[in-house]
Short mmCIF file of C-alpha atoms and ligand atoms in Angstrom, two decimals:
data_model
loop_
_atom_site.label_atom_id
_atom_site.label_comp_id
_atom_site.label_asym_id
_atom_site.label_seq_id
_atom_site.Cartn_x
_atom_site.Cartn_y
_atom_site.Cartn_z
CA MET G 1103 117.38 211.73 9.14
CA ARG G 1104 115.58 211.37 5.85
CA TYR G 1105 116.89 212.69 2.54
CA ASP G 1106 114.66 213.86 -0.32
CA PHE G 1107 117.09 212.26 -2.67
CA VAL G 1108 120.04 209.84 -2.45
CA VAL G 1109 122.24 209.86 -5.53
CA ILE G 1110 124.05 206.65 -6.10
CA GLY G 1111 127.52 207.04 -7.87
CA ALA G 1112 129.51 210.34 -7.65
CA GLY G 1113 130.62 210.41 -11.31
CA VAL G 1114 129.74 213.39 -13.56
CA SER G 1115 126.21 212.25 -13.87
CA GLY G 1116 125.69 211.78 -10.15
CA ILE G 1117 127.33 215.13 -9.32
CA THR G 1118 125.32 217.02 -11.83
CA SER G 1119 121.95 215.33 -10.36
CA ALA G 1120 123.10 216.15 -6.68
CA ILE G 1121 123.96 219.79 -7.52
CA THR G 1122 120.90 220.40 -9.55
CA LEU G 1123 118.59 218.92 -6.86
CA ALA G 1124 120.44 220.64 -4.02
CA GLN G 1125 120.18 224.06 -6.12
CA ASN G 1126 116.42 223.48 -6.11
CA GLY G 1127 116.14 223.23 -2.39
CA TYR G 1128 116.22 219.46 -1.95
CA HIS G 1129 118.15 217.61 0.91
CA VAL G 1130 120.55 215.41 -1.04
CA ALA G 1131 123.09 212.67 -0.06
CA LEU G 1132 125.71 211.73 -2.75
CA VAL G 1133 127.06 208.15 -2.30
CA GLU G 1134 130.20 206.87 -3.82
CA LYS G 1135 131.98 203.55 -3.66
CA ALA G 1136 135.42 204.96 -4.13
CA ASP G 1137 137.22 206.88 -1.38
CA ARG G 1138 136.76 210.24 -3.38
CA ILE G 1139 134.05 211.60 -5.61
CA ALA G 1140 134.74 211.63 -9.39
CA PRO G 1141 137.40 208.68 -9.32
CA LEU G 1142 137.28 208.41 -13.06
CA LEU G 1143 138.27 211.93 -13.52
CA ARG G 1144 141.12 212.30 -11.20
CA GLY G 1145 144.00 210.47 -13.08
CA PHE G 1146 147.23 209.50 -11.68
CA SER G 1147 150.91 210.63 -11.77
CA ARG G 1148 154.08 208.80 -12.65
CA GLN G 1149 157.59 210.23 -12.80
CA GLY G 1150 156.12 213.80 -12.34
CA VAL G 1151 153.81 213.37 -15.39
CA HIS G 1152 149.95 213.54 -14.82
CA PHE G 1153 147.97 211.18 -16.80
CA ASP G 1154 144.21 212.00 -17.11
CA THR G 1155 142.10 208.89 -17.20
CA GLY G 1156 138.54 209.99 -17.85
CA PHE G 1157 138.73 213.42 -19.37
CA HIS G 1158 141.11 214.77 -22.20
CA TYR G 1159 138.84 217.03 -24.06
CA THR G 1160 135.42 217.79 -24.96
CA GLY G 1161 133.13 219.50 -27.50
CA GLY G 1162 130.45 222.23 -26.69
CA LEU G 1163 132.44 224.11 -24.03
CA GLY G 1164 133.16 227.18 -26.03
CA ALA G 1165 131.40 230.37 -24.72
CA GLY G 1166 127.67 230.03 -25.03
CA GLU G 1167 127.83 226.38 -26.21
CA PRO G 1168 125.61 223.75 -24.25
CA LEU G 1169 128.59 222.34 -21.86
CA ASP G 1170 129.55 225.89 -21.07
CA ILE G 1171 126.00 226.76 -19.97
CA PHE G 1172 125.69 223.46 -18.13
CA PHE G 1173 128.79 224.18 -16.31
CA ARG G 1174 127.65 227.66 -15.37
CA TYR G 1175 124.24 226.50 -14.30
CA LEU G 1176 125.98 223.83 -12.06
CA GLY G 1177 128.31 226.69 -10.57
CA LEU G 1178 131.46 224.88 -11.79
CA SER G 1179 132.62 227.49 -14.35
CA GLU G 1180 134.05 230.02 -11.70
CA HIS G 1181 136.49 227.17 -10.52
CA LEU G 1182 137.40 226.15 -14.06
CA THR G 1183 139.81 227.44 -16.86
CA SER G 1184 139.25 226.10 -20.18
CA PHE G 1185 141.60 226.45 -23.08
CA SER G 1186 141.17 225.84 -26.82
CA PHE G 1187 142.74 222.69 -28.62
CA ASP G 1188 144.50 223.72 -31.69
CA GLU G 1189 141.74 225.07 -33.85
CA ASP G 1190 143.59 224.21 -37.06
CA GLY G 1191 143.71 220.50 -36.12
CA PHE G 1192 142.34 219.48 -32.65
CA ASP G 1193 142.61 215.81 -33.82
CA ILE G 1194 145.19 214.53 -36.33
CA PHE G 1195 143.98 211.44 -38.46
CA ASN G 1196 146.83 209.38 -39.48
CA CYS G 1197 146.39 206.51 -41.89
CA GLU G 1198 149.25 204.19 -42.68
CA ASN G 1199 147.76 202.47 -45.60
CA PRO G 1200 146.99 204.41 -47.64
CA GLY G 1201 149.29 207.03 -46.34
CA PHE G 1202 147.06 209.97 -45.59
CA GLU G 1203 147.12 212.54 -42.90
CA PHE G 1204 144.26 215.10 -42.17
CA LYS G 1205 144.30 217.71 -39.45
CA ILE G 1206 140.50 217.99 -38.26
CA PRO G 1207 139.80 221.84 -37.58
CA THR G 1208 137.13 223.25 -35.48
CA GLY G 1209 134.13 225.18 -37.10
CA TYR G 1210 131.76 223.55 -39.48
CA ALA G 1211 132.76 225.89 -42.30
CA LYS G 1212 136.42 225.36 -41.93
CA LEU G 1213 135.94 221.62 -41.76
CA GLN G 1214 133.74 221.50 -44.76
CA GLU G 1215 136.33 223.61 -46.66
CA ARG G 1216 139.28 221.38 -45.70
CA LEU G 1217 137.39 218.04 -46.28
CA GLY G 1218 136.52 219.49 -49.79
CA GLU G 1219 140.16 220.36 -50.56
CA ALA G 1220 141.28 216.76 -49.62
CA PHE G 1221 138.50 215.05 -51.27
CA PRO G 1222 137.28 217.37 -54.18
CA ASP G 1223 135.00 214.93 -55.79
CA GLU G 1224 133.12 214.41 -52.61
CA ARG G 1225 132.02 218.07 -51.79
CA ALA G 1226 128.36 217.21 -52.16
CA ALA G 1227 128.64 214.33 -49.79
CA ILE G 1228 130.72 216.23 -47.25
CA GLY G 1229 128.28 219.00 -47.35
CA SER G 1230 125.21 216.80 -46.85
CA TYR G 1231 127.07 214.91 -44.01
CA LEU G 1232 127.74 218.04 -42.03
CA SER G 1233 124.51 219.44 -42.42
CA GLN G 1234 122.83 216.40 -41.29
CA VAL G 1235 125.06 216.31 -38.18
CA ARG G 1236 124.38 219.84 -37.36
CA ALA G 1237 120.60 219.23 -37.94
CA THR G 1238 120.66 216.32 -35.72
CA CYS G 1239 122.21 218.18 -32.82
CA ASN G 1240 120.02 221.20 -33.31
CA ALA G 1241 116.96 218.96 -32.81
CA LEU G 1242 118.05 217.47 -29.49
CA PRO G 1243 116.43 218.63 -26.33
CA TYR G 1244 118.77 220.29 -23.90
CA LEU G 1245 121.50 220.57 -26.52
CA ASN G 1246 118.99 222.93 -28.01
CA LEU G 1247 117.09 224.51 -25.19
CA ASP G 1248 114.22 225.42 -27.23
CA MET G 1249 113.43 221.91 -28.25
CA GLU G 1250 110.59 219.87 -26.54
CA ILE G 1251 111.42 216.46 -25.42
CA ASP G 1252 110.39 214.32 -28.48
CA GLN G 1253 110.18 210.51 -28.29
CA ASN G 1254 111.10 210.38 -32.04
CA SER G 1255 114.62 211.97 -31.42
CA ALA G 1256 115.26 209.26 -28.81
CA LEU G 1257 113.94 206.51 -31.03
CA GLN G 1258 116.32 207.51 -33.91
CA ARG G 1259 119.23 206.52 -31.72
CA VAL G 1260 117.89 202.97 -31.40
CA LEU G 1261 116.27 202.65 -34.89
CA GLY G 1262 119.18 203.93 -37.00
CA PRO G 1263 120.40 204.28 -39.65
CA THR G 1264 123.88 203.31 -38.75
CA VAL G 1265 126.87 205.66 -39.33
CA ARG G 1266 127.99 203.17 -42.08
CA GLU G 1267 124.66 203.11 -43.65
CA LYS G 1268 124.46 206.97 -43.68
CA LEU G 1269 127.92 207.14 -45.09
CA ASP G 1270 127.45 204.39 -47.64
CA SER G 1271 124.27 206.45 -48.98
CA LEU G 1272 126.51 209.45 -49.46
CA THR G 1273 129.92 208.30 -50.86
CA GLU G 1274 131.76 205.39 -52.03
CA ASN G 1275 135.08 206.81 -50.82
CA VAL G 1276 136.46 204.43 -48.30
CA LEU G 1277 139.14 206.93 -46.92
CA LEU G 1278 136.61 209.80 -46.37
CA LYS G 1279 134.32 207.25 -44.75
CA SER G 1280 136.82 206.21 -42.56
CA LEU G 1281 137.84 209.72 -41.57
CA LEU G 1282 134.24 210.72 -40.91
CA SER G 1283 133.93 207.51 -38.57
CA THR G 1284 137.16 208.18 -36.67
CA HIS G 1285 135.42 209.47 -33.61
CA CYS G 1286 133.63 206.27 -32.89
CA LEU G 1287 136.85 205.71 -30.82
CA LEU G 1288 135.61 208.31 -28.47
CA TYR G 1289 132.23 206.45 -27.65
CA GLY G 1290 133.70 202.90 -28.23
CA VAL G 1291 131.14 201.44 -30.74
CA SER G 1292 131.95 200.45 -34.31
CA CYS G 1293 130.51 202.57 -37.19
CA ASP G 1294 128.41 199.62 -38.37
CA GLU G 1295 126.62 199.40 -35.06
CA VAL G 1296 126.18 203.07 -33.76
CA SER G 1297 123.34 205.11 -35.04
CA PHE G 1298 124.05 208.14 -37.06
CA ALA G 1299 121.77 210.16 -34.52
CA GLN G 1300 124.12 209.05 -31.67
CA HIS G 1301 127.25 209.68 -33.47
CA ALA G 1302 126.01 213.09 -34.56
CA SER G 1303 125.04 214.21 -31.17
CA ILE G 1304 128.61 213.70 -30.03
CA VAL G 1305 130.68 214.72 -32.82
CA GLY G 1306 128.54 217.78 -33.52
CA ASN G 1307 129.82 219.27 -30.58
CA TYR G 1308 133.46 218.59 -31.43
CA TYR G 1309 132.78 220.03 -34.76
CA GLU G 1310 131.94 223.48 -33.13
CA SER G 1311 134.73 223.71 -30.82
CA VAL G 1312 137.05 221.64 -28.75
CA ARG G 1313 138.40 222.60 -25.38
CA GLY G 1314 140.26 221.10 -22.55
CA ILE G 1315 140.43 222.15 -18.79
CA ARG G 1316 143.63 223.49 -17.22
CA GLY G 1317 144.74 220.79 -14.66
CA GLY G 1318 142.54 218.22 -16.74
CA GLY G 1319 139.85 215.93 -15.03
CA LEU G 1320 141.42 216.46 -11.55
CA SER G 1321 140.53 220.35 -11.84
CA LEU G 1322 136.98 219.24 -12.73
CA ALA G 1323 136.74 216.91 -9.89
CA GLN G 1324 138.11 219.53 -7.41
CA ALA G 1325 135.57 222.23 -8.69
CA CYS G 1326 132.82 219.51 -7.90
CA ASP G 1327 134.16 219.11 -4.47
CA THR G 1328 133.93 222.86 -3.88
CA ARG G 1329 130.47 223.07 -5.24
CA LEU G 1330 129.03 220.22 -3.40
CA SER G 1331 130.24 221.33 -0.24
CA LYS G 1332 129.11 224.90 -0.62
CA LEU G 1333 125.59 223.59 -1.36
CA GLY G 1334 125.42 221.33 1.63
CA VAL G 1335 125.23 218.13 -0.23
CA ASP G 1336 126.20 215.29 2.22
CA VAL G 1337 128.78 213.24 0.42
CA PHE G 1338 129.47 209.63 1.61
CA CYS G 1339 132.53 208.18 0.02
CA SER G 1340 134.03 204.63 0.58
CA SER G 1341 130.20 203.78 0.81
CA GLU G 1342 129.29 200.99 -1.59
CA VAL G 1343 125.50 200.62 -2.09
CA ALA G 1344 124.39 197.05 -1.78
CA GLY G 1345 120.65 197.67 -2.14
CA ILE G 1346 117.85 199.88 -2.77
CA THR G 1347 115.05 199.44 -0.28
CA VAL G 1348 111.30 199.55 -0.83
CA ALA G 1349 108.60 199.81 1.92
CA PRO G 1350 105.76 197.29 2.11
CA GLY G 1351 103.49 199.46 0.03
CA GLY G 1352 106.14 199.60 -2.68
CA ALA G 1353 107.29 203.13 -2.15
CA LEU G 1354 111.06 203.62 -2.19
CA SER G 1355 112.36 203.98 1.21
CA GLY G 1356 116.23 204.22 1.08
CA VAL G 1357 119.56 202.57 0.23
CA ARG G 1358 121.58 199.92 2.18
CA PHE G 1359 125.38 199.94 2.36
CA ALA G 1360 127.54 196.91 1.69
CA SER G 1361 129.35 197.53 5.02
CA GLY G 1362 125.99 197.71 7.01
CA GLY G 1363 124.10 200.75 7.80
CA SER G 1364 121.50 202.53 5.50
CA LEU G 1365 120.10 205.94 4.59
CA ALA G 1366 116.34 206.72 4.45
CA CYS G 1367 115.09 208.79 1.64
CA ASN G 1368 112.10 209.64 -0.51
CA ALA G 1369 113.74 209.04 -3.87
CA VAL G 1370 116.94 207.59 -5.52
CA ILE G 1371 118.80 208.56 -8.76
CA ALA G 1372 121.00 205.53 -9.72
CA THR G 1373 123.95 206.44 -11.98
CA VAL G 1374 125.53 203.04 -11.95
CA HIS G 1375 126.00 200.45 -14.75
CA PRO G 1376 122.49 198.93 -15.48
CA ARG G 1377 123.85 195.48 -14.59
CA ILE G 1378 124.93 196.83 -11.20
CA LEU G 1379 121.49 198.36 -10.87
CA LEU G 1380 119.83 195.03 -11.26
CA GLU G 1381 121.76 193.71 -8.26
CA LEU G 1382 120.72 196.69 -6.21
CA ALA G 1383 117.05 196.57 -7.14
CA PRO G 1384 114.82 194.64 -4.71
CA GLU G 1385 113.70 191.26 -6.02
CA GLY G 1386 110.40 191.38 -7.95
CA THR G 1387 110.33 195.15 -8.31
CA PHE G 1388 111.29 195.12 -11.84
CA ARG G 1389 109.33 193.22 -14.46
CA PRO G 1390 111.22 190.10 -15.90
CA ALA G 1391 111.27 191.70 -19.22
CA TYR G 1392 113.00 194.81 -17.98
CA ARG G 1393 115.49 192.77 -16.11
CA LYS G 1394 116.20 190.66 -19.16
CA ARG G 1395 116.64 193.89 -21.19
CA LEU G 1396 119.08 195.53 -18.81
CA GLY G 1397 120.87 192.22 -18.25
CA ALA G 1398 121.55 191.73 -22.00
CA LEU G 1399 122.82 195.14 -22.76
CA GLU G 1400 126.10 194.92 -24.66
CA GLU G 1401 128.95 196.95 -23.64
CA THR G 1402 131.14 199.43 -25.51
CA VAL G 1403 134.40 197.98 -26.45
CA SER G 1404 137.18 197.61 -23.81
CA ALA G 1405 140.83 198.62 -24.19
CA PHE G 1406 144.41 198.15 -23.84
CA MET G 1407 145.88 201.49 -22.48
CA CYS G 1408 149.58 202.73 -22.17
CA TYR G 1409 150.84 205.63 -20.17
CA ALA G 1410 154.39 206.81 -21.24
CA VAL G 1411 156.80 209.25 -20.11
CA SER G 1412 159.41 210.71 -22.48
CA ASN G 1413 162.79 212.07 -21.43
CA ARG G 1414 162.35 214.83 -23.90
CA PRO G 1415 159.33 217.30 -24.59
CA ILE G 1416 156.87 216.03 -27.34
CA PRO G 1417 155.79 219.05 -29.41
CA SER G 1418 154.13 216.92 -32.05
CA LEU G 1419 151.56 216.05 -29.49
CA ALA G 1420 150.82 219.54 -27.98
CA GLY G 1421 147.22 220.80 -28.56
CA ALA G 1422 146.08 217.95 -30.58
CA ASN G 1423 145.11 214.20 -30.25
CA ARG G 1424 146.54 211.58 -32.82
CA PHE G 1425 144.28 208.88 -34.30
CA LEU G 1426 146.70 206.34 -35.77
CA LEU G 1427 144.78 204.03 -38.07
CA PRO G 1428 146.90 201.02 -39.88
CA ASP G 1429 144.32 201.15 -42.81
CA ALA G 1430 140.96 202.75 -43.78
CA GLY G 1431 138.97 199.65 -42.75
CA CYS G 1432 140.11 199.23 -39.18
CA LEU G 1433 137.10 201.02 -37.68
CA SER G 1434 134.81 198.13 -38.24
CA ASP G 1435 134.45 195.54 -35.52
CA LEU G 1436 136.38 197.59 -32.95
CA GLY G 1437 138.60 195.36 -30.73
CA ARG G 1438 139.12 192.59 -33.08
CA ARG G 1439 142.45 193.64 -34.41
CA PRO G 1440 145.72 192.49 -32.73
CA ILE G 1441 147.40 195.50 -30.78
CA GLY G 1442 149.96 197.03 -33.04
CA ASP G 1443 147.66 196.51 -36.16
CA ALA G 1444 144.53 198.30 -34.37
CA PRO G 1445 143.48 201.88 -34.30
CA LEU G 1446 145.16 203.74 -31.51
CA TYR G 1447 144.26 207.17 -29.92
CA LEU G 1448 147.08 209.23 -28.48
CA SER G 1449 146.70 212.08 -26.08
CA ALA G 1450 149.28 214.12 -24.51
CA ALA G 1451 150.22 214.13 -20.75
CA TYR G 1452 151.87 217.06 -18.93
CA ARG G 1453 154.13 217.81 -16.07
CA LYS G 1454 152.86 220.37 -13.58
CA ASP G 1455 152.94 223.90 -15.03
CA GLU G 1456 154.71 222.80 -18.29
CA ILE G 1457 153.31 223.78 -21.54
CA GLU G 1458 154.91 221.03 -23.78
CA PRO G 1459 153.86 217.50 -23.22
CA HIS G 1460 156.26 215.10 -21.52
CA GLY G 1461 154.24 211.96 -21.99
CA PHE G 1462 151.21 210.39 -23.46
CA ILE G 1463 148.14 208.07 -22.93
CA GLY G 1464 147.38 205.52 -25.72
CA ILE G 1465 144.06 203.79 -25.90
CA CYS G 1466 143.65 200.63 -28.28
CA PRO G 1467 140.23 199.03 -28.46
CA THR G 1468 140.47 195.54 -27.47
CA LEU G 1469 137.88 192.86 -26.55
CA PHE G 1470 137.50 192.00 -22.89
CA THR G 1471 137.70 188.30 -23.75
CA GLU G 1472 141.50 188.76 -24.34
CA THR G 1473 141.93 188.80 -20.64
CA THR G 1474 138.95 186.52 -19.35
CA SER G 1475 141.52 183.83 -18.47
CA TRP G 1476 142.82 185.92 -15.69
CA GLU G 1477 139.40 187.51 -14.74
CA SER G 1478 139.15 185.96 -11.25
CA SER G 1479 142.53 187.35 -10.33
CA ARG G 1480 142.87 190.51 -8.28
CA PHE G 1481 144.52 193.93 -8.90
CA GLY G 1482 148.11 193.73 -7.86
CA LYS G 1483 147.98 189.92 -7.60
CA ARG G 1484 147.78 189.01 -11.15
CA PRO G 1485 149.56 185.91 -12.24
CA GLU G 1486 153.04 185.94 -14.19
CA GLU G 1487 151.24 184.89 -17.45
CA TYR G 1488 149.18 188.15 -17.28
CA ARG G 1489 152.24 190.19 -16.73
CA ARG G 1490 153.78 188.60 -19.89
CA TYR G 1491 150.77 189.45 -21.92
CA LYS G 1492 150.94 193.06 -20.74
CA GLY G 1493 154.72 193.23 -21.71
CA GLN G 1494 153.77 191.89 -25.08
CA CYS G 1495 151.04 194.22 -25.69
CA LEU G 1496 153.07 197.24 -24.60
CA GLU G 1497 155.91 196.22 -27.02
CA ARG G 1498 153.64 196.16 -30.03
CA MET G 1499 152.04 199.29 -29.10
CA GLN G 1500 155.44 200.98 -28.78
CA ILE G 1501 156.56 199.75 -32.11
CA GLN G 1502 153.27 201.31 -33.74
CA ILE G 1503 153.76 204.47 -31.93
CA GLU G 1504 157.39 205.03 -32.72
CA ARG G 1505 156.61 204.15 -36.45
CA ALA G 1506 154.12 207.07 -36.65
CA HIS G 1507 156.26 209.35 -34.19
CA PRO G 1508 159.99 208.84 -35.10
CA ASP G 1509 160.62 211.72 -32.70
CA LEU G 1510 159.76 209.39 -29.73
CA ALA G 1511 161.88 206.54 -30.72
CA GLY G 1512 164.62 205.98 -28.02
CA ASN G 1513 163.15 208.77 -25.88
CA ILE G 1514 160.35 206.69 -24.04
CA GLN G 1515 161.90 206.33 -20.51
CA TYR G 1516 158.85 204.90 -18.91
CA MET G 1517 155.84 202.86 -20.09
CA GLU G 1518 153.15 201.28 -18.18
CA GLY G 1519 149.95 199.54 -19.37
CA SER G 1520 146.41 198.78 -18.28
CA THR G 1521 144.19 195.90 -19.60
CA PRO G 1522 140.47 195.34 -19.98
CA LEU G 1523 140.61 193.74 -16.66
CA THR G 1524 141.87 197.12 -15.16
CA ILE G 1525 139.02 198.97 -17.00
CA ARG G 1526 136.43 196.65 -15.47
CA ASP G 1527 137.63 197.31 -11.89
CA PHE G 1528 138.29 200.97 -12.51
CA CYS G 1529 135.36 201.95 -14.57
CA ASN G 1530 132.91 199.72 -12.66
CA THR G 1531 131.68 198.00 -15.99
CA PRO G 1532 131.08 194.38 -15.36
CA LEU G 1533 132.54 193.40 -18.79
CA GLY G 1534 135.36 195.98 -19.21
CA GLY G 1535 133.45 198.50 -21.48
CA LEU G 1536 135.64 201.49 -21.65
CA TYR G 1537 132.32 203.83 -21.68
CA GLY G 1538 129.64 201.64 -20.21
CA VAL G 1539 127.06 200.07 -22.19
CA LYS G 1540 126.66 200.42 -25.96
CA HIS G 1541 124.39 202.83 -27.54
CA MET G 1542 123.61 201.08 -30.76
CA VAL G 1543 121.00 200.50 -33.24
CA GLY G 1544 118.51 197.58 -32.13
CA GLN G 1545 119.63 197.85 -28.41
CA TYR G 1546 117.39 199.11 -25.75
CA ASN G 1547 118.24 202.63 -24.43
CA PRO G 1548 117.48 202.93 -20.70
CA HIS G 1549 115.04 205.82 -19.69
CA PRO G 1550 115.33 208.16 -16.66
CA THR G 1551 112.25 206.76 -15.25
CA THR G 1552 111.63 203.20 -13.83
CA ARG G 1553 108.75 201.21 -12.72
CA ILE G 1554 109.78 201.77 -8.84
CA PRO G 1555 108.06 204.93 -8.06
CA GLY G 1556 110.74 207.47 -6.92
CA LEU G 1557 113.70 205.49 -8.72
CA PHE G 1558 115.12 207.42 -11.46
CA LEU G 1559 118.29 206.67 -13.72
CA ALA G 1560 121.07 208.78 -14.97
CA GLY G 1561 124.56 208.00 -16.30
CA GLN G 1562 126.32 207.35 -19.60
CA ALA G 1563 124.03 204.43 -20.37
CA VAL G 1564 121.04 206.85 -20.57
CA VAL G 1565 122.27 209.35 -22.88
CA SER G 1566 125.88 208.99 -24.04
CA PRO G 1567 129.44 208.63 -22.72
CA GLY G 1568 131.58 211.63 -22.29
CA VAL G 1569 131.46 214.44 -19.86
CA MET G 1570 128.69 216.12 -21.95
CA GLY G 1571 126.71 212.94 -22.14
CA ALA G 1572 126.88 212.31 -18.47
CA VAL G 1573 125.96 215.98 -17.48
CA LEU G 1574 123.07 215.63 -19.95
CA SER G 1575 121.88 212.47 -18.34
CA GLY G 1576 121.89 214.05 -14.99
CA LEU G 1577 119.96 217.17 -16.26
CA LEU G 1578 117.47 214.91 -18.07
CA ALA G 1579 116.82 212.96 -14.79
CA CYS G 1580 116.33 216.11 -12.80
CA GLY G 1581 114.11 217.55 -15.67
CA THR G 1582 111.85 214.45 -15.27
CA ILE G 1583 111.65 215.12 -11.54
CA LEU G 1584 111.49 219.05 -11.60
CA GLY G 1585 109.62 219.60 -14.94
CA HIS G 1586 111.68 220.02 -18.18
CA ASP G 1587 110.12 223.54 -18.72
CA ILE G 1588 111.39 224.64 -15.40
CA MET G 1589 114.86 223.12 -16.15
CA ARG G 1590 115.15 224.62 -19.38
CA LYS G 1591 114.17 227.99 -18.10
CA GLU G 1592 116.81 227.90 -15.28
CA LEU G 1593 119.46 226.79 -18.02
CA LYS G 1594 118.33 229.59 -20.39
CA ALA G 1595 118.87 232.08 -17.59
CA CYS G 1596 122.63 231.05 -17.59
CA CYS G 1597 122.89 231.69 -21.65
C1 LIG K 1946 140.03 206.31 -20.60
C2 LIG K 1946 138.94 207.16 -20.74
C3 LIG K 1946 139.11 208.38 -21.41
C4 LIG K 1946 138.09 209.25 -21.51
N1 LIG K 1946 138.19 210.53 -22.08
C5 LIG K 1946 137.16 211.25 -22.15
C6 LIG K 1946 137.37 212.69 -22.83
O1 LIG K 1946 138.30 212.92 -23.02
N2 LIG K 1946 136.21 213.49 -22.79
C7 LIG K 1946 135.03 213.27 -22.26
O2 LIG K 1946 134.22 214.06 -22.33
N3 LIG K 1946 134.89 212.01 -21.72
C8 LIG K 1946 135.72 211.17 -21.64
N4 LIG K 1946 135.64 209.78 -21.05
C9 LIG K 1946 134.28 209.51 -20.76
C10 LIG K 1946 133.80 210.05 -19.48
O3 LIG K 1946 134.84 209.87 -18.49
C11 LIG K 1946 132.55 209.28 -19.02
O4 LIG K 1946 131.63 208.99 -19.95
C12 LIG K 1946 132.03 209.83 -17.79
O5 LIG K 1946 132.77 210.30 -16.74
C13 LIG K 1946 130.90 208.93 -17.12
O6 LIG K 1946 130.22 209.42 -15.83
P1 LIG K 1946 128.96 208.78 -15.32
O7 LIG K 1946 128.72 209.59 -14.16
O8 LIG K 1946 128.21 208.28 -16.30
O9 LIG K 1946 129.84 207.30 -14.77
P2 LIG K 1946 130.90 207.06 -13.80
O10 LIG K 1946 131.99 208.06 -13.61
O11 LIG K 1946 131.29 205.53 -13.87
O12 LIG K 1946 130.10 207.29 -12.30
C14 LIG K 1946 129.48 206.02 -11.69
C15 LIG K 1946 130.02 206.05 -10.14
O13 LIG K 1946 129.25 205.11 -9.39
C16 LIG K 1946 130.26 204.57 -8.58
N5 LIG K 1946 129.45 203.28 -8.19
C17 LIG K 1946 129.45 202.14 -8.85
N6 LIG K 1946 128.84 201.16 -8.21
C18 LIG K 1946 128.56 201.65 -7.01
C19 LIG K 1946 127.68 201.33 -5.74
N7 LIG K 1946 127.25 200.05 -5.84
N8 LIG K 1946 127.65 202.24 -4.73
C20 LIG K 1946 128.20 203.51 -4.76
N9 LIG K 1946 128.77 203.99 -5.91
C21 LIG K 1946 129.08 203.02 -6.93
C22 LIG K 1946 131.48 204.53 -9.36
O14 LIG K 1946 132.73 204.44 -8.44
C23 LIG K 1946 131.47 205.71 -10.18
O15 LIG K 1946 132.24 206.76 -9.43
C24 LIG K 1946 136.67 208.93 -21.00
C25 LIG K 1946 136.54 207.67 -20.23
C26 LIG K 1946 137.62 206.82 -20.14
C27 LIG K 1946 137.31 205.47 -19.49
#
């Protein structure tokens, strides 16, 4: 059997690609290394509490907003129930030094008003920042279905200015700049490296509305299972691709599995990390300069993460995430601060069918180099020294968390941690990047097309991390194949 398309990697971007192509009448195989599709989204449970791993919340899922339209187009909406995060404060910014708390509300107007109340001398800067975020989002193809694909908007992400440069041009208020940069923790790149355009394309959606999905990432993964099966996509799990094969004339001919065996196809969409792609592409098919570019891509920051269960409900974490910042300068050079004195993101975790959280997940940006001395050890067989390191990190994290949340002190009954090594293995990012490669000023941004005819790219490396970015990358790849006008017309029919 010969497939029209093989999609490598069944994360959000691969699933989006497979569904879109199948909906357009193509015969598609979706191939995933893990034993189930969407492994990043499924999370895990401990002591009756479910911890989401790859999805807590998203912007742009409100009625008629881009992700809502995309989910409807993909036939996922009917299987999902979304809910609003606290509109009065979906994220709570908590700075220790100087002591300052700010509840970030949804809605541009409300956000502008509240920022203006907290920083009355900065109203002009705030207005200018927000209108530039909004304009950037409105100018992006697919986020705005009336926009043509324009090379300039893609270049802005690589050429800058950075978020820091943009904010420096607007204000000298360090605390305000820190507050407006906080969401860099959602994409893992410091404000002095990420372009303002990239930042705006992500945060702009959160400023509109913020929603979660009942049942979390697991529900999204299950909705994808249902949809793929209904469309007749052939899903191959526990099937690691070891190579893309090319016929003597240079045309793409299929994929080869690490365990032996192969699939024949006319075209491939690869959604894996660009470094993994280099291992899959046949020798000599990519130009040396392209190989060098992909091989040199820097990764987003890694993280130390904790998963905690409380013996009492934690109302302070319901409906909102917390960003704990030791000081206003801690968002530069992400990962370089020691755990306990670094920014920390907290998101609630729930028992089945309970409304109040009974646990939380904590994410602290950490450099992969913290764990390189154990990098050759395997999951479940790490040495004692590594376990001690983990224990010390957890202790420092717990102190920081209990300082900010005295209601938790003495109530944490279970706490486990994961390190950059865990992230490397779980997220399939060779250098432990939490969100794959960095999107930053001065760094090449991979395109959906490649030099190999019939080989297309999607995934968080192509557009941006996040469910929205991964979906967008799948649509962009399929738009390149089917025609962007056709894709946009189909999407508009779902508005
Ligand atoms: C801790 C954490 C929290 C997050 N929280 C949020 C959030 O709250 N909201 C949000 O929007 N986003 C969040 N994200 C980001 C979001 O989950 C990701 O950006 C998105 O899921 C990436 O999708 P993808 O398809 O690009 O990549 P992936 O999900 O990584 O998909 C690639 C797939 O390829 C497979 N693969 C790799 N190599 C091979 C091979 N050789 N053969 C076959 N298969 C292979 C992998 O197993 C993987 O399933 C979070 C991420 C993390 C890590």
